[in-house]
XYZ file of C-alpha atoms in Angstrom:
249
model
C 0.133 -0.374 -0.112
C 2.551 2.279 1.232
C 4.368 1.693 -2.387
C 1.317 2.662 -4.131
C 0.328 5.430 -2.684
C -2.676 3.871 -0.667
C -3.613 5.478 2.180
C -6.445 3.282 3.284
C -8.274 -0.012 2.495
C -11.633 -2.486 3.171
C -10.402 -5.875 4.036
C -13.123 -8.702 2.940
C -12.962 -11.156 4.984
C -10.868 -13.995 3.156
C -13.401 -17.587 2.324
C -10.665 -19.811 3.312
C -11.068 -18.785 6.827
C -15.386 -19.128 6.425
C -16.830 -17.910 9.226
C -13.976 -17.777 11.668
C -13.426 -14.024 11.909
C -10.402 -13.998 14.178
C -7.060 -13.047 11.899
C -8.964 -10.212 10.166
C -10.004 -8.380 13.588
C -6.544 -8.808 14.602
C -5.658 -6.875 11.896
C -8.467 -4.208 12.464
C -7.416 -3.520 15.587
C -3.850 -3.388 15.050
C -4.177 -0.714 12.205
C -7.819 1.188 13.176
C -6.913 4.105 10.938
C -5.563 2.184 7.745
C -8.209 -0.349 7.802
C -12.037 -1.167 7.204
C -13.376 -4.589 7.695
C -15.885 -6.417 5.847
C -16.990 -9.623 7.443
C -18.788 -12.986 5.593
C -22.311 -13.625 6.019
C -23.345 -16.827 7.318
C -26.525 -17.762 5.861
C -26.682 -21.107 8.462
C -30.581 -22.496 8.483
C -30.506 -22.103 12.117
C -30.198 -18.134 11.791
C -26.452 -17.992 13.920
C -25.634 -15.931 11.531
C -27.606 -13.025 12.349
C -26.579 -12.717 15.586
C -22.997 -13.476 14.229
C -22.990 -10.408 11.862
C -24.505 -8.293 14.908
C -21.799 -9.346 16.953
C -19.167 -8.512 14.291
C -20.485 -4.971 13.587
C -20.992 -3.850 16.789
C -18.613 -5.600 18.904
C -15.768 -5.792 16.694
C -16.117 -2.978 14.561
C -16.647 -4.377 10.990
C -18.322 -1.880 8.518
C -19.217 -3.991 5.713
C -20.713 -7.586 4.692
C -20.037 -9.776 1.962
C -23.105 -12.058 0.725
C -21.355 -15.381 -1.401
C -24.607 -16.948 -2.938
C -22.502 -20.089 -2.884
C -22.366 -20.106 0.956
C -26.278 -20.760 1.341
C -27.734 -24.142 1.353
C -28.243 -26.548 -1.868
C -31.357 -25.298 -3.788
C -31.828 -21.847 -1.713
C -31.458 -18.409 -2.967
C -30.404 -15.352 -0.978
C -34.182 -14.082 -1.005
C -34.688 -17.032 1.706
C -35.755 -16.266 5.153
C -32.392 -16.371 6.813
C -31.109 -14.060 3.463
C -33.917 -11.534 3.758
C -33.016 -11.276 7.603
C -29.507 -11.109 6.760
C -29.644 -8.425 4.441
C -32.698 -5.786 6.499
C -30.346 -6.565 9.798
C -27.040 -5.150 7.455
C -29.440 -1.930 6.705
C -30.968 -1.552 10.062
C -26.727 -1.481 11.103
C -25.611 0.849 8.669
C -23.391 -1.935 6.864
C -23.306 -2.214 2.661
C -24.020 -5.528 1.722
C -21.275 -6.689 -0.979
C -22.546 -9.462 -3.535
C -19.886 -12.019 -5.018
C -20.980 -13.041 -8.562
C -18.472 -15.024 -9.208
C -20.557 -17.626 -11.469
C -21.968 -14.287 -13.251
C -24.651 -11.484 -12.281
C -27.703 -13.643 -14.410
C -27.465 -16.469 -12.520
C -28.213 -13.981 -9.242
C -29.869 -11.003 -10.819
C -33.609 -11.544 -9.696
C -32.309 -12.126 -5.722
C -30.291 -8.446 -6.075
C -33.775 -6.703 -7.572
C -35.768 -8.308 -4.718
C -33.858 -7.830 -2.069
C -32.541 -3.991 -3.665
C -36.604 -3.411 -3.695
C -37.974 -5.084 -0.476
C -34.770 -3.189 1.544
C -34.184 0.212 -0.536
C -32.104 1.665 2.985
C -29.324 -1.304 2.804
C -26.626 -0.041 0.708
C -25.517 -2.324 -2.187
C -21.646 -3.448 -3.178
C -21.178 -5.349 -6.768
C -17.941 -6.936 -6.196
C -15.319 -6.787 -9.301
C -18.091 -5.350 -11.693
C -20.276 -8.410 -10.822
C -18.229 -10.271 -13.220
C -19.565 -8.702 -16.332
C -16.733 -9.066 -18.971
C -16.632 -6.481 -21.795
C -19.444 -8.802 -24.162
C -19.149 -10.508 -26.873
C -22.235 -12.376 -27.035
C -25.887 -12.009 -26.526
C -25.766 -13.582 -23.109
C -22.655 -11.245 -21.768
C -24.543 -8.170 -23.463
C -27.437 -9.301 -21.239
C -25.252 -9.265 -18.113
C -23.667 -6.272 -18.813
C -26.565 -4.505 -19.905
C -28.578 -5.942 -16.351
C -25.106 -4.296 -14.739
C -25.544 -0.965 -16.154
C -29.672 -1.016 -15.317
C -28.979 -2.261 -11.593
C -27.944 2.009 -11.270
C -31.631 2.738 -11.141
C -31.178 1.464 -7.591
C -30.078 4.420 -5.836
C -28.445 2.460 -3.252
C -25.920 0.358 -5.473
C -22.254 0.968 -5.811
C -19.852 -0.671 -8.100
C -16.419 -2.128 -7.180
C -14.357 -1.681 -10.090
C -11.736 -4.428 -9.017
C -10.069 -7.421 -10.184
C -9.800 -6.211 -13.430
C -7.625 -8.969 -14.158
C -10.727 -10.987 -13.531
C -13.155 -8.998 -16.634
C -10.876 -7.966 -18.930
C -10.008 -10.271 -22.112
C -6.695 -8.092 -22.541
C -3.333 -8.442 -20.643
C -2.547 -5.409 -18.366
C -3.095 -2.630 -18.514
C -6.367 -4.333 -19.463
C -7.826 -1.909 -22.035
C -10.667 -2.989 -23.260
C -11.947 -2.110 -20.120
C -11.156 1.642 -21.574
C -15.022 1.398 -23.026
C -16.541 0.053 -19.645
C -15.544 2.550 -17.453
C -16.988 5.565 -18.885
C -20.490 3.644 -19.323
C -20.429 3.001 -15.792
C -19.720 6.534 -15.198
C -22.356 7.240 -17.398
C -24.996 5.203 -15.529
C -24.158 5.041 -12.168
C -21.950 8.504 -11.812
C -18.161 8.442 -10.390
C -19.747 8.614 -6.859
C -20.861 5.288 -6.986
C -18.022 3.593 -8.119
C -15.290 2.883 -6.342
C -11.485 0.899 -7.302
C -10.863 -2.196 -5.549
C -7.188 -4.226 -5.624
C -8.737 -7.758 -5.388
C -5.100 -8.757 -3.261
C -3.243 -10.623 -2.357
C -4.561 -12.230 -5.802
C -3.707 -9.221 -8.144
C -0.111 -9.748 -6.605
C 0.457 -12.713 -9.257
C -1.132 -11.102 -12.141
C -0.407 -7.310 -12.578
C 0.935 -6.209 -8.891
C -0.970 -3.979 -6.885
C 0.863 -0.552 -7.566
C 0.141 -1.204 -11.186
C -3.280 -2.430 -10.579
C -3.893 0.917 -9.054
C -2.303 2.562 -12.022
C -4.697 0.808 -14.462
C -7.308 2.415 -13.439
C -5.546 5.906 -14.390
C -4.910 5.092 -17.402
C -8.177 3.528 -18.199
C -9.728 6.672 -17.321
C -7.655 8.929 -19.100
C -8.116 6.243 -22.230
C -12.200 6.520 -21.776
C -11.633 10.609 -21.342
C -13.100 11.251 -18.037
C -12.127 14.198 -16.172
C -9.665 14.034 -13.129
C -12.859 14.757 -10.782
C -14.712 11.583 -11.824
C -11.209 9.679 -10.967
C -10.417 11.128 -8.026
C -13.895 9.898 -6.954
C -13.322 6.273 -7.632
C -10.315 6.265 -6.484
C -10.906 7.520 -2.853
C -13.964 9.846 -2.637
C -16.143 7.206 -2.849
C -15.486 4.723 -0.240
C -14.395 7.568 2.184
C -17.950 8.905 1.478
C -19.537 5.184 1.636
C -17.656 4.945 5.353
C -17.975 7.860 6.359
C -15.354 9.456 9.194
C -13.333 6.496 8.895
C -10.211 8.038 7.392
C -10.507 11.112 8.062
C -6.922 11.821 8.781
C -6.656 10.723 5.115
C -9.008 13.426 4.100
C -7.114 16.369 6.062
């Protein structure tokens, strides 16, 4: 982070540790002015994940929660009773919900739309552009179109992150130079934020290079510097208001 000129970051609970948050919690306590924590929702059928979420937010200071649809019991959707209770609780606690649609947005689109409609006060983050690549066929075009159309929900934000996962090109991922201005046109730069996808990005282009790629793509897409400033920090600082006040000053 120091090498890349990054002052603060959102750390998402790694799937490797499932619902044991002890490692990330220890890091948040050690570097309270640097990191914000995003915990992992536990959609266990007994409902224990709702109290767990509450404890992680109120006791351990997590400020966001990830919904990984592939952790729901087989055959269950994120719109089941537990999913809705978790999503509602996140809104009540004031923590955004990040959706990790690794198998594609279209697979989970109806669930996301239903949750956003029923609980408009819960903020949503679409991780890694909702895994929508620059479209090359009809299904991809539909997925990409739906990503842009989700901007109709004012609570939805997009993470312009893990570019190596969504680009078809090598670094600096120039096929995304058309995608970024389209996202800005639909959502506004104030609802888009860069993310690195550390540590996986290290083996790809590198952390510092991932940050530099966004500035390059913004220039290629003829975005004003004010838009880049939102994407590269102002959006997330506003979303987690007050967390990085020392950075802002």
